[in-house]
Amino acid sequence: MRLSDHITNIKGIGPRRAEAFGKLGLISLRDLLYYAPRSYRDFSSVCAVKEAAHGTVGAFHVVILSEAKLARIHRAMQITTVRVIEFGADPNDKKAQFTLVWYNQPYRGRSLTPGEAYYACGRLDRSRGTKLVNPSLSAELPGIEPVYPLVAGLSQKVVRDAVSAALTAVGDAVEETLPAAIVQRYGLLPLSAALRELHRPTDMAALSKAKDRLAFEDMLLYSLMVQLLRDERLSFPGRPMRMEGVLDRFLKTLPFVPTGAQRRAMEEISREISAGRRMNRLLQGDVGSGKTAVALFLMFAAAQNGAQSVLMAPTEILARQHYRAVENLFPGKTVLLVGGMKKKEHDAALAALKSGEAVAAVGTHALLSEGVEFHDLGAVIADEQHRFGVRQRAAIGAKGENAHMLIMSATPIPRTLSLILYGDLEVSLLDELPPGRKPIMTRYVPRSKREAMYNFLQQQIDSGRQAYVVCPLVEQSEALEGVLSASDLFRELENKLHAKLALLHGRMAAAKKDETAEAFRRGEIDVLVSTTVIEVGVDVRNASVMVIENADRFGLAQLHQLRGRVGRGSEEAYCFLLSESDADSARERLSALAETNDGFVIAEKDLSMRGPGEFLGERQHGVNELTALRLACSMELLKDSRSAAQMLLAQKPKEALPLIEKAKQLLSERGGIAPN
Ligand code: ADP
Ligand code: MG
């Protein structure tokens, strides 16, 4: 078999299963080899039951004490239980005895005989008596088990077997992709060994080396792209803009005095776009630091020079909000491009941009990146860039041959990391908030204080305030134990609160989402229960309470972003971080947010506590399949991959040419750089 062979070549995978695998993007044997487990369960050594805490997932060595019992609770629930004792324990030692329990697996009890010994692997539950829930039984220690992300129609076993079969068939056929000098210099595992360890780890240390190897390659590719993009851009001339008096004229249009930081950023932009060099700039500023005004300044400058500009937002909600501000600046000469527009409106907008009748366009990234023609585009601005990676930046830059580019991000990123992730850009910082902002009162709320918090929330609603309640999940079907979904919570709060509630999540139709967000903005809804779709940009001044469920599941930077949705008006604002987790570490991490409102301080903390994974989030660059691995990589590794990229581009050793080609290829697919 070969790497490119279809997965149906594996015994046991027919068309139906292949279809399910296809939903995960797994088509070829190679895809299987690169399919990273979501997590691992370490069954490589035996846990002592007396020492194991509630919730421990582990392997327990047991001897069956009694016949299995099967109880039918109701039609849909059958429970199998069997008493066991820890292998080698004194038969009279009650503390060494516990129960194995299976839900709706009646066959489990059939083959068990008292006196037999097994390794029982599962989660220990101490809530009512000590039991091991839905354990698997085996005669030998299973070792470290991978746990894969699944879709309907696939089980862990099916995926594990398929991956094993692929490893056996073509595991050795994988060719090394990194130059030998790099592998050696950074002490990396060879690729084929890394892939083996990824799926069948010898031990945790080997697994960690395997992840490092794979993450290294991923980040090396990323760094190559950043560097190539930078070089390419430096070679572009920029359209020189005349800036005399422009800043003063612009400031007169603002209803407020700019902060020192805003003024500085505008001056940096002004200097750069007048110098005959193309601007590629990142504007980093905490939520509420006033990035929009800086964007408007660049659009104004372009218009004063007879050029058009475009402002892209990640969501329709945000695009509409920006549109109002831009339309204010260029009345009658601004067009909006969002989904669900009537064809006639849409065509008219495109025509106005092509003829030059419109000076500014505002819309979603999706719509503006496709086939929009401009009469004379002078500036491109992308808002909330933290969701976009290097290839998206390449595409944004490709919009106008010599248009100046400004990318805005509300995710404060530590300087060290920013150099690596955004090395192709200059950076302006808005490290100052407009005056009069009160810090948001932030509290960690354990389970016992929940009711009190809901009472407080009710009081706020009664006095006319609005609130957000955020959950990590849309539906319980995404099933994570102990994690509330937005729709469940919505039903619960409907009963608990006397308020008008609405539900908002990413799976709703765009029109419905917009409608809901609009109604909230107009104050027709008191409490908006949502997933993180509200994370970006929504500006509702009357909203003064932010409640975040299962807060320990979010990164600090993201929590900080969410918190920034409130406190935009004159009222005192509150953020409540709810957590079911008893772990001290969760409490400690969340408390960091209560201590400071400075996003950059929080970012540094997040980086030191959780590593750079948080900042490399899923959508950060999307280079390839190994999303899960990025979460595991360290700052050291990022630095190494960056210096390796610089070295490879400087020396261009023959061995490295395929990698460099691949980086170029990835960029040019998005129109980022010219293919050769
Ligand atoms: P960001 O996009 O950085 O999160 P916005 O640009 O949406 O922030 O600004 C947040 C709010 O602060 C807006 O309502 C805006 O009008 C207001 N604002 C911005 N700059 C100033 C300023 N210098 N003084 C007073 N208010 C400001
Ligand atoms: Mg904004």
XYZ file of C-alpha atoms and ligand atoms in Angstrom:
704
model
C 0.000 0.000 0.000
C 1.013 3.592 -0.515
C 0.516 6.752 1.517
C -1.815 8.219 -1.052
C -4.042 5.124 -1.139
C -7.646 5.540 -0.161
C -8.568 4.415 3.350
C -10.986 1.810 1.973
C -7.841 -0.252 1.334
C -7.846 -0.978 5.056
C -9.703 -4.096 6.085
C -12.953 -3.235 7.795
C -13.393 0.190 6.185
C -16.163 0.091 3.622
C -17.928 2.920 1.842
C -20.126 3.794 4.858
C -17.239 4.147 7.282
C -15.136 5.884 4.656
C -17.873 8.474 4.430
C -17.718 9.054 8.186
C -13.915 9.308 8.027
C -14.369 11.743 5.146
C -16.275 14.076 7.433
C -13.110 14.342 9.497
C -11.124 15.107 6.363
C -9.547 11.648 6.420
C -9.352 10.344 2.873
C -5.964 8.715 2.436
C -3.689 6.587 4.589
C -1.465 9.628 4.980
C -4.395 11.543 6.478
C -4.809 8.833 9.090
C -1.148 9.020 10.069
C -1.472 12.753 10.627
C -4.763 12.553 12.512
C -3.763 13.854 15.919
C -5.495 12.451 19.006
C -7.487 14.930 21.056
C -6.016 13.579 24.275
C -4.495 10.477 25.818
C -5.371 8.203 28.689
C -2.417 6.914 30.553
C -3.030 3.248 31.333
C 0.641 2.379 31.389
C 0.878 1.872 35.140
C -1.442 0.646 37.900
C -3.260 3.109 40.189
C -3.806 2.269 43.863
C -7.507 2.658 44.552
C -7.033 3.974 48.101
C -4.930 6.844 46.835
C -6.903 7.695 43.718
C -9.005 10.862 43.911
C -12.544 11.232 42.621
C -12.399 11.632 38.843
C -9.067 9.858 38.351
C -8.819 8.152 34.985
C -6.522 5.209 35.333
C -5.817 1.474 35.256
C -6.759 -0.549 38.357
C -5.649 -4.148 38.873
C -8.670 -6.026 40.233
C -9.995 -9.479 41.119
C -13.692 -10.203 40.571
C -15.440 -10.987 43.877
C -19.006 -11.804 42.914
C -21.324 -12.624 40.032
C -22.314 -9.575 37.988
C -25.755 -8.115 38.666
C -27.975 -6.604 36.010
C -30.630 -4.094 37.085
C -33.188 -2.614 34.715
C -34.034 0.868 36.043
C -36.441 1.666 33.259
C -36.762 0.830 29.614
C -33.826 2.985 28.564
C -31.470 2.254 31.432
C -29.806 -0.987 32.413
C -27.045 -1.076 34.953
C -24.497 -3.856 35.328
C -22.492 -3.973 38.546
C -19.841 -6.295 39.919
C -17.856 -6.132 43.165
C -14.081 -6.323 42.894
C -11.079 -6.155 45.193
C -7.706 -4.725 44.411
C -5.290 -7.417 43.240
C -3.133 -8.703 46.082
C -5.126 -6.959 48.828
C -6.148 -8.631 52.095
C -9.613 -10.191 51.413
C -10.957 -8.528 54.584
C -9.718 -5.058 53.628
C -13.003 -3.271 52.913
C -11.200 -0.205 51.613
C -9.601 -2.215 48.843
C -13.046 -3.213 47.545
C -15.108 -1.296 45.056
C -17.611 -1.694 42.229
C -17.328 -1.780 38.480
C -20.404 -0.336 36.821
C -21.571 -0.238 33.217
C -24.536 1.685 31.891
C -26.527 0.102 29.084
C -23.936 -2.540 28.303
C -25.729 -5.627 29.654
C -23.349 -7.983 27.856
C -20.480 -6.753 30.045
C -21.432 -8.950 32.967
C -21.847 -12.159 31.026
C -18.262 -13.311 30.810
C -17.111 -12.410 34.323
C -16.240 -15.152 36.796
C -15.348 -14.605 40.466
C -11.651 -15.078 41.098
C -10.519 -13.784 37.699
C -8.062 -10.873 37.566
C -8.166 -7.951 35.124
C -6.810 -4.519 34.487
C -9.903 -2.326 34.665
C -9.431 1.044 33.011
C -11.804 3.930 33.454
C -12.851 6.890 35.557
C -13.114 6.525 39.321
C -16.279 7.976 40.842
C -16.486 8.484 44.605
C -19.783 10.376 44.742
C -21.868 7.504 46.207
C -19.572 4.664 47.157
C -16.477 3.961 45.140
C -17.002 2.782 41.581
C -15.247 2.619 38.278
C -17.548 3.815 35.487
C -17.792 1.997 32.143
C -14.322 0.469 32.493
C -12.657 -1.558 29.785
C -11.187 -4.872 30.990
C -8.023 -6.462 29.715
C -5.524 -9.098 30.712
C -2.569 -6.767 30.202
C -1.936 -3.105 30.844
C -3.124 -1.280 27.728
C -0.409 1.407 27.869
C -1.106 4.951 26.766
C -4.331 5.115 24.777
C -4.988 7.818 22.214
C -8.426 9.445 22.238
C -9.437 10.765 18.833
C -11.992 13.396 17.906
C -14.974 11.492 16.475
C -18.060 11.990 14.341
C -21.254 9.935 14.206
C -20.632 6.501 12.692
C -17.151 6.102 14.187
C -16.013 4.756 17.541
C -12.653 5.098 19.258
C -11.956 1.476 18.445
C -12.670 1.872 14.747
C -10.395 4.905 14.479
C -7.645 3.297 16.570
C -7.715 0.142 14.478
C -7.656 2.136 11.252
C -4.702 4.220 12.396
C -2.869 1.087 13.550
C -3.466 -0.576 10.200
C -2.173 2.511 8.388
C 0.928 2.599 10.603
C 1.660 -1.044 9.906
C 1.102 -0.697 6.171
C 2.816 2.587 5.378
C 4.343 3.894 8.621
C 7.857 3.362 7.317
C 7.138 4.829 3.913
C 6.857 8.330 5.327
C 9.714 10.398 4.025
C 11.555 12.860 6.199
C 10.394 16.398 5.458
C 12.939 18.369 7.460
C 16.556 18.877 6.430
C 18.847 16.543 8.364
C 20.817 19.499 9.689
C 17.671 20.900 11.326
C 16.631 17.550 12.799
C 20.058 17.200 14.310
C 20.568 20.740 15.483
C 17.288 20.899 17.381
C 17.367 17.289 18.563
C 14.116 16.374 16.810
C 12.611 12.929 16.281
C 12.571 11.721 12.674
C 9.131 12.138 11.119
C 8.171 8.474 10.883
C 9.121 7.868 14.520
C 7.193 10.952 15.578
C 4.054 9.744 13.813
C 4.340 6.345 15.474
C 4.761 7.858 18.910
C 1.873 10.205 18.260
C -0.514 7.260 17.985
C 1.179 4.600 20.099
C 3.306 6.433 22.642
C 5.991 4.398 24.371
C 5.735 6.753 27.338
C 4.719 10.327 28.051
C 8.216 11.672 27.413
C 8.349 10.105 23.966
C 4.911 11.469 23.207
C 6.018 14.919 24.128
C 9.031 14.653 21.801
C 6.766 13.464 19.018
C 4.441 16.425 19.460
C 7.390 18.783 19.507
C 8.671 17.349 16.254
C 5.347 17.772 14.508
C 4.655 21.191 15.983
C 8.159 22.280 15.005
C 7.555 21.521 11.374
C 4.214 23.264 11.472
C 5.681 26.374 13.042
C 8.712 26.283 10.765
C 6.394 26.439 7.798
C 4.544 29.277 9.433
C 7.752 31.182 10.112
C 8.903 30.626 6.542
C 5.661 32.152 5.326
C 5.971 35.143 7.628
C 9.514 35.762 6.470
C 8.705 35.332 2.781
C 5.779 37.677 3.103
C 7.914 40.261 4.797
C 10.599 40.097 2.118
C 8.043 40.311 -0.662
C 6.335 43.288 0.903
C 9.489 45.218 1.519
C 10.076 45.045 -2.213
C 6.737 46.722 -3.029
C 6.603 50.462 -3.505
C 3.755 52.129 -1.657
C 1.458 54.841 -2.838
C 2.747 58.092 -1.273
C -0.039 60.069 0.359
C -0.026 63.797 1.049
C -0.753 64.268 4.717
C -0.446 67.992 5.383
C -3.257 69.053 7.694
C -5.052 65.715 7.299
C -4.747 64.644 10.934
C -6.107 67.971 12.209
C -9.019 67.889 9.796
C -9.799 64.336 10.832
C -9.693 65.070 14.535
C -12.356 67.750 14.025
C -14.758 65.046 12.842
C -14.373 63.072 16.086
C -16.836 63.627 18.914
C -14.016 63.187 21.448
C -10.412 64.110 22.064
C -8.121 61.222 21.094
C -6.067 59.495 23.754
C -2.332 59.930 23.600
C -2.006 56.407 22.273
C -4.566 56.968 19.513
C -2.814 60.124 18.420
C 0.541 58.358 18.404
C -0.809 55.515 16.276
C -2.318 58.000 13.822
C 0.987 59.811 13.571
C 2.848 56.553 12.959
C 0.436 55.723 10.186
C 0.629 59.206 8.764
C 4.402 59.087 8.604
C 4.499 55.679 7.016
C 1.919 56.212 4.288
C 3.492 59.473 3.185
C 6.935 57.922 2.789
C 6.421 56.077 -0.487
C 6.614 52.708 1.218
C 3.761 50.343 1.479
C 2.404 50.154 5.012
C 1.856 46.736 6.590
C 0.873 47.525 10.107
C -0.726 45.774 13.022
C -2.707 47.886 15.455
C -2.911 46.150 18.797
C -5.186 47.573 21.397
C -7.207 46.210 24.201
C -10.958 46.021 23.871
C -12.364 49.523 24.116
C -9.041 51.263 23.460
C -10.595 52.994 20.450
C -9.171 51.203 17.434
C -12.092 52.212 15.243
C -11.082 55.866 15.316
C -7.609 54.945 14.068
C -9.127 52.917 11.240
C -11.358 55.840 10.332
C -8.311 58.075 10.224
C -6.654 55.896 7.606
C -9.855 55.808 5.552
C -10.121 59.570 5.817
C -6.504 59.994 4.721
C -7.096 57.781 1.686
C -10.200 59.768 0.725
C -8.319 63.046 1.078
C -5.864 61.641 -1.439
C -8.619 60.656 -3.822
C -8.326 56.950 -3.033
C -10.849 54.388 -1.863
C -10.591 52.314 1.269
C -12.125 49.166 2.598
C -12.830 48.038 6.147
C -13.368 44.329 6.757
C -14.955 42.830 9.842
C -15.209 39.177 10.862
C -18.967 39.237 11.487
C -21.990 40.902 9.971
C -22.944 42.362 13.309
C -19.644 44.159 13.498
C -19.679 45.159 9.829
C -23.034 46.874 10.278
C -21.778 48.669 13.359
C -18.693 49.925 11.516
C -20.802 50.885 8.535
C -22.706 53.403 10.638
C -19.444 55.058 11.699
C -17.962 55.145 8.197
C -21.183 56.340 6.597
C -21.064 59.174 9.113
C -17.669 60.178 7.762
C -18.566 59.825 4.065
C -22.318 60.341 3.860
C -23.830 58.811 0.728
C -20.451 57.545 -0.424
C -20.121 54.419 1.706
C -21.298 50.952 0.722
C -22.028 47.941 2.891
C -21.354 44.385 1.732
C -22.791 41.612 3.886
C -24.500 38.263 3.377
C -28.203 38.112 2.684
C -28.269 41.377 0.741
C -30.725 41.646 -2.130
C -29.026 41.024 -5.446
C -29.964 44.474 -6.667
C -28.415 46.205 -3.640
C -25.347 44.034 -3.872
C -24.861 44.761 -7.589
C -25.312 48.476 -6.989
C -22.670 48.432 -4.259
C -20.190 46.635 -6.513
C -20.863 49.057 -9.354
C -20.319 52.068 -7.088
C -16.958 50.690 -5.990
C -15.871 49.959 -9.530
C -16.799 53.390 -10.838
C -15.296 55.182 -7.878
C -18.611 56.746 -6.933
C -18.240 55.130 -3.498
C -15.131 56.103 -1.526
C -15.417 53.491 1.187
C -16.622 49.927 1.592
C -17.438 48.108 4.807
C -18.252 44.433 4.934
C -17.405 40.969 6.076
C -14.050 39.458 5.183
C -15.823 36.709 3.316
C -17.600 39.007 0.917
C -14.843 41.472 0.400
C -12.248 38.858 -0.409
C -14.186 37.682 -3.437
C -14.227 39.412 -6.762
C -14.776 42.983 -5.620
C -13.274 45.495 -8.066
C -12.203 48.920 -6.965
C -11.679 52.044 -8.987
C -8.596 52.995 -7.026
C -7.981 51.270 -3.745
C -5.623 53.061 -1.364
C -6.104 51.355 1.997
C -7.232 48.005 3.306
C -8.188 47.556 6.944
C -8.998 44.272 8.641
C -10.613 44.409 12.059
C -10.270 41.748 14.769
C -7.382 40.102 13.015
C -6.758 37.687 15.866
C -8.843 35.122 14.050
C -6.711 35.243 10.945
C -3.417 33.698 10.143
C -0.536 34.452 7.879
C -2.281 33.166 4.781
C -5.271 35.365 5.443
C -2.940 38.308 5.919
C -1.388 37.460 2.592
C -4.827 37.514 0.999
C -5.726 40.821 2.621
C -2.508 42.356 1.332
C -3.204 41.035 -2.143
C -6.371 43.126 -2.461
C -4.658 46.218 -3.734
C -1.273 46.139 -5.459
C 0.107 49.034 -3.492
C -2.676 49.724 -1.029
C -1.644 50.392 2.531
C -2.712 47.753 4.971
C -3.795 48.026 8.583
C -4.725 45.016 10.634
C -6.419 45.484 13.977
C -6.417 43.053 16.853
C -7.924 43.230 20.298
C -5.856 40.325 21.533
C -2.910 41.779 23.336
C 0.031 39.576 22.522
C 3.294 39.535 24.435
C 6.051 41.185 22.436
C 8.159 38.034 22.153
C 5.269 36.161 20.607
C 4.140 39.011 18.410
C 7.546 38.995 16.684
C 7.058 35.371 15.762
C 3.394 35.440 14.808
C 3.336 38.844 13.146
C 6.925 39.216 12.003
C 5.723 40.477 8.625
C 4.126 43.553 10.179
C 5.082 46.776 11.928
C 3.243 47.236 15.194
C 1.368 50.163 16.741
C 0.065 49.828 20.265
C -2.953 51.406 21.905
C -1.905 50.907 25.500
C -4.235 53.475 27.018
C -8.001 53.515 27.474
C -10.190 56.562 26.835
C -10.743 58.531 30.046
C -13.573 57.799 32.436
C -13.545 54.033 32.084
C -14.070 52.335 35.391
C -12.369 49.040 35.914
C -14.800 46.157 35.600
C -15.477 44.486 38.952
C -14.467 40.897 38.383
C -15.372 38.037 40.707
C -14.758 34.315 40.769
C -18.068 32.595 41.644
C -17.937 29.073 43.094
C -20.993 26.857 43.031
C -22.140 27.898 46.514
C -22.407 31.582 45.540
C -24.333 31.018 42.361
C -27.800 31.837 43.690
C -26.575 35.057 45.251
C -25.100 36.019 41.937
C -28.392 35.365 40.126
C -30.167 37.554 42.674
C -27.717 40.316 41.960
C -28.231 39.846 38.241
C -32.002 40.170 38.737
C -31.499 43.450 40.612
C -29.384 44.810 37.781
C -32.040 43.842 35.258
C -34.754 45.413 37.399
C -32.839 48.659 37.442
C -32.752 48.685 33.655
C -29.343 47.183 32.892
C -28.651 44.469 30.347
C -26.469 41.382 30.697
C -24.578 38.805 28.713
C -24.363 35.170 29.748
C -21.703 33.228 27.851
C -21.249 29.446 27.564
C -18.538 27.463 25.847
C -20.931 25.176 23.953
C -24.035 25.491 21.816
C -25.634 22.114 22.453
C -25.104 19.418 25.000
C -24.490 17.041 22.102
C -20.995 18.436 21.882
C -20.827 16.510 25.118
C -18.202 17.418 27.572
C -18.913 16.211 31.024
C -20.001 18.887 33.457
C -20.083 21.629 30.856
C -23.259 23.610 30.377
C -24.503 24.378 26.895
C -25.960 27.702 25.877
C -29.320 26.188 24.994
C -29.625 24.292 28.295
C -28.684 27.341 30.267
C -31.113 29.435 28.279
C -33.994 27.150 29.323
C -32.833 27.190 32.934
C -32.537 30.957 33.107
C -35.915 31.441 31.473
C -37.401 29.908 34.600
C -35.078 31.553 37.059
C -35.050 35.175 35.922
C -37.856 37.646 35.386
C -36.452 39.099 32.230
C -36.624 39.025 28.476
C -34.034 36.525 27.330
C -32.688 35.603 23.926
C -30.319 32.948 22.685
C -27.513 33.719 20.234
C -25.045 31.246 18.792
C -22.967 30.636 15.727
C -25.161 27.912 14.300
C -28.145 30.204 13.917
C -28.940 31.639 10.489
C -27.087 34.898 9.878
C -30.290 36.911 9.568
C -31.598 35.590 12.871
C -28.292 36.335 14.579
C -28.313 39.903 13.318
C -31.906 40.358 14.360
C -31.157 39.151 17.874
C -28.048 41.281 18.255
C -29.955 44.305 16.975
C -32.804 43.728 19.413
C -30.283 43.515 22.235
C -28.675 46.729 21.066
C -32.043 48.472 21.042
C -32.639 47.299 24.603
C -35.561 45.020 23.758
C -33.761 42.074 25.302
C -32.458 42.082 28.883
C -30.248 39.023 28.878
C -28.392 37.639 25.906
C -27.399 34.012 26.423
C -24.748 33.140 23.892
C -21.629 31.310 22.886
C -18.492 33.275 22.146
C -19.990 34.777 18.975
C -20.403 37.975 20.950
C -16.701 38.017 21.558
C -15.861 40.414 18.783
C -16.658 44.052 18.691
C -20.278 44.374 19.751
C -20.752 47.709 21.488
C -23.803 47.991 23.752
C -23.379 50.691 26.353
C -26.263 49.702 28.565
C -24.911 46.191 29.082
C -23.225 46.152 32.462
C -23.037 42.498 33.520
C -21.045 39.688 31.934
C -21.578 36.180 33.304
C -19.248 33.489 31.994
C -20.155 29.860 32.610
C -17.410 27.225 32.882
C -14.933 30.046 32.792
C -12.062 27.665 33.475
C -12.500 26.311 29.960
C -11.481 29.621 28.405
C -8.043 31.145 28.173
C -7.408 34.289 30.167
C -6.972 36.356 27.048
C -10.319 35.235 25.746
C -12.028 35.856 29.071
C -10.559 39.306 29.076
C -11.993 39.896 25.617
C -15.397 38.772 26.747
C -15.235 40.955 29.793
C -14.499 43.911 27.534
C -18.047 43.692 26.149
C -19.302 45.423 29.275
C -18.269 48.611 30.991
C -18.686 50.779 27.923
C -21.263 53.059 29.496
C -21.225 55.201 32.612
C -22.645 52.517 34.927
C -20.576 50.300 37.187
C -19.847 47.060 35.313
C -19.422 43.497 36.575
C -17.926 40.294 35.310
C -18.673 36.977 37.023
C -16.524 33.964 36.304
C -18.414 30.773 37.117
C -16.661 27.475 37.488
C -17.666 23.977 38.471
C -14.080 22.952 38.765
C -12.814 22.387 42.292
C -9.234 22.623 41.206
C -7.189 25.300 42.936
C -5.398 25.941 39.689
C -8.658 27.026 38.036
C -9.417 29.408 40.866
C -5.915 30.773 40.857
C -5.866 31.305 37.120
C -9.245 33.022 37.114
C -8.281 35.213 40.029
C -5.591 36.754 37.855
C -8.393 38.436 35.947
C -9.865 39.907 39.086
C -6.532 41.544 39.840
C -5.968 43.528 36.674
C -7.807 45.055 33.729
C -4.674 45.418 31.639
C -4.816 43.073 28.657
C -1.070 43.021 28.135
C -0.425 41.964 31.723
C -3.037 39.239 31.329
C -1.497 38.093 28.065
C 1.906 37.734 29.702
C 0.294 35.729 32.484
C -1.514 33.468 30.064
C 1.709 32.888 28.192
C 3.596 31.944 31.332
C 0.814 29.753 32.757
C -0.453 27.963 29.680
C 2.210 28.451 27.050
C 1.672 29.945 23.625
C -1.103 27.543 22.560
C -3.779 30.009 23.555
C -2.408 32.534 21.098
C -1.988 30.021 18.330
C -5.672 29.084 18.589
C -7.332 26.934 16.016
C -7.870 29.589 13.453
C -4.624 31.357 13.987
C -2.921 30.061 10.915
C -4.504 26.859 9.734
C -1.384 25.665 7.971
C -2.214 22.011 8.164
C -3.855 19.203 9.997
C -2.015 19.270 13.257
C -4.177 21.772 15.054
C -4.221 19.873 18.302
C -0.457 19.797 18.511
C 0.024 23.512 18.517
C -1.640 23.614 21.870
C 1.200 21.607 23.261
C 4.111 23.586 21.937
C 6.383 25.752 24.001
C 7.806 29.219 23.565
C 11.257 27.681 23.125
C 10.025 25.666 20.223
C 8.510 28.730 18.588
C 11.756 30.626 18.898
C 13.702 27.707 17.491
C 11.394 27.368 14.522
C 11.739 31.047 13.775
C 15.517 30.992 13.826
C 15.509 27.823 11.751
C 13.325 29.576 9.163
C 15.670 32.530 9.018
C 18.638 30.268 8.589
C 17.003 28.225 5.833
C 16.017 31.325 3.885
C 19.450 32.853 4.231
C 21.355 29.737 3.188
C 18.764 28.006 1.036
C 20.329 24.538 1.403
C 19.163 22.152 -1.302
C 17.470 19.865 1.205
C 15.262 22.700 2.380
C 13.983 23.765 -1.026
C 10.859 21.573 -0.923
C 9.836 23.142 2.388
C 10.442 26.657 1.126
C 8.488 25.789 -2.008
C 5.640 24.533 0.114
C 5.552 27.757 2.122
C 5.486 29.780 -1.107
C 2.805 27.555 -2.481
C 0.615 28.012 0.584
C 0.981 31.771 0.352
C 0.389 32.031 -3.359
C -2.797 29.981 -3.113
C -4.187 32.963 -1.291
C -2.722 35.420 -3.772
C -0.231 36.474 -1.137
C 2.961 36.313 -3.119
C 3.754 35.689 -6.717
C 4.349 32.010 -7.459
C 7.554 31.345 -9.332
P -12.088 48.905 20.175
O -12.493 48.661 18.745
O -10.648 49.219 20.302
O -12.525 47.844 21.104
P -13.867 51.123 19.847
O -13.188 51.788 18.730
O -15.096 50.361 19.556
O -12.854 50.225 20.652
O -14.156 52.232 20.959
C -14.874 51.912 22.095
C -15.749 53.087 22.498
O -14.955 54.141 22.990
C -16.538 53.644 21.349
O -17.829 53.904 21.815
C -15.811 54.906 20.984
O -16.675 55.880 20.448
C -15.242 55.359 22.311
N -13.976 56.092 22.196
C -12.932 55.802 21.408
N -11.917 56.658 21.591
C -12.310 57.529 22.533
C -11.712 58.676 23.158
N -10.482 59.069 22.837
N -12.420 59.329 24.084
C -13.665 58.914 24.417
N -14.288 57.867 23.869
C -13.629 57.180 22.934
Mg -13.326 47.213 17.648
